[in-house]
Amino acid sequence: MARLQQTFKQGDVSRAVKGAMAGGIKVESVEITPGGKIIIKAETDRPVVAAGSPLDEWRSGRGAR
């Protein structure tokens, strides 16, 4: 049986994970598709809360609708 062509190398995965960590992302897991696409799943420590705009804050302080 013939060997399949490699779609990724260990160095590719290492660079992707190191880049994500350098960007402040906590890596939970890494998934590699058969086509060689590297998917990094990040940990979620806290829920994402959308901050209101300054206009929304001003309106809520004045009792406006």
CSV table of C-alpha atoms in Angstrom, one decimal:
chain,number,residue,atom,x,y,z
A,1,MET,CA,0.0,0.0,0.0
A,2,ALA,CA,1.4,3.4,-1.0
A,3,ARG,CA,1.9,6.1,1.6
A,4,LEU,CA,-0.3,9.2,1.3
A,5,GLN,CA,1.2,12.6,0.7
A,6,GLN,CA,1.5,14.6,3.8
A,7,THR,CA,-0.8,17.6,4.0
A,8,PHE,CA,0.8,19.2,7.0
A,9,LYS,CA,4.0,18.8,9.1
A,10,GLN,CA,4.5,19.0,12.9
A,11,GLY,CA,6.2,22.3,12.4
A,12,ASP,CA,3.1,23.8,10.8
A,13,VAL,CA,1.0,22.8,13.8
A,14,SER,CA,3.7,24.1,16.2
A,15,ARG,CA,3.8,27.5,14.5
A,16,ALA,CA,0.0,27.8,14.4
A,17,VAL,CA,-0.3,27.0,18.2
A,18,LYS,CA,2.6,29.3,19.1
A,19,GLY,CA,1.1,32.1,17.1
A,20,ALA,CA,-2.2,31.7,18.8
A,21,MET,CA,-0.6,31.7,22.2
A,22,ALA,CA,1.4,34.8,21.3
A,23,GLY,CA,-1.8,36.5,20.4
A,24,GLY,CA,-3.2,35.8,23.9
A,25,ILE,CA,-5.4,32.8,23.0
A,26,LYS,CA,-5.5,29.9,25.4
A,27,VAL,CA,-5.5,26.8,23.2
A,28,GLU,CA,-7.9,24.1,24.2
A,29,SER,CA,-7.4,21.7,21.3
A,30,VAL,CA,-6.1,21.4,17.8
A,31,GLU,CA,-8.0,19.7,15.0
A,32,ILE,CA,-6.6,18.8,11.6
A,33,THR,CA,-8.8,18.0,8.7
A,34,PRO,CA,-8.0,15.4,6.0
A,35,GLY,CA,-7.2,18.3,3.7
A,36,GLY,CA,-4.5,19.6,6.1
A,37,LYS,CA,-6.5,22.6,7.5
A,38,ILE,CA,-5.4,23.3,11.1
A,39,ILE,CA,-8.3,24.4,13.4
A,40,ILE,CA,-7.4,25.8,16.8
A,41,LYS,CA,-10.1,25.8,19.4
A,42,ALA,CA,-9.7,28.3,22.2
A,43,GLU,CA,-10.7,28.0,25.8
A,44,THR,CA,-13.4,30.3,27.0
A,45,ASP,CA,-12.8,31.4,30.6
A,46,ARG,CA,-15.5,34.0,30.8
A,47,PRO,CA,-18.6,34.9,28.8
A,48,VAL,CA,-18.3,37.6,26.2
A,49,VAL,CA,-20.2,40.7,27.2
A,50,ALA,CA,-20.9,43.3,24.6
A,51,ALA,CA,-20.1,46.7,25.9
A,52,GLY,CA,-22.5,49.5,25.2
A,53,SER,CA,-21.5,52.5,23.2
A,54,PRO,CA,-20.9,55.8,25.0
A,55,LEU,CA,-24.2,57.0,23.4
A,56,ASP,CA,-26.1,54.1,24.9
A,57,GLU,CA,-24.6,54.8,28.4
A,58,TRP,CA,-25.5,58.5,28.1
A,59,ARG,CA,-29.1,57.6,27.1
A,60,SER,CA,-29.5,55.1,30.0
A,61,GLY,CA,-28.3,57.7,32.5
A,62,ARG,CA,-30.8,60.3,31.2
A,63,GLY,CA,-33.7,57.9,31.2
A,64,ALA,CA,-34.1,58.2,27.4
A,65,ARG,CA,-35.5,55.5,25.2
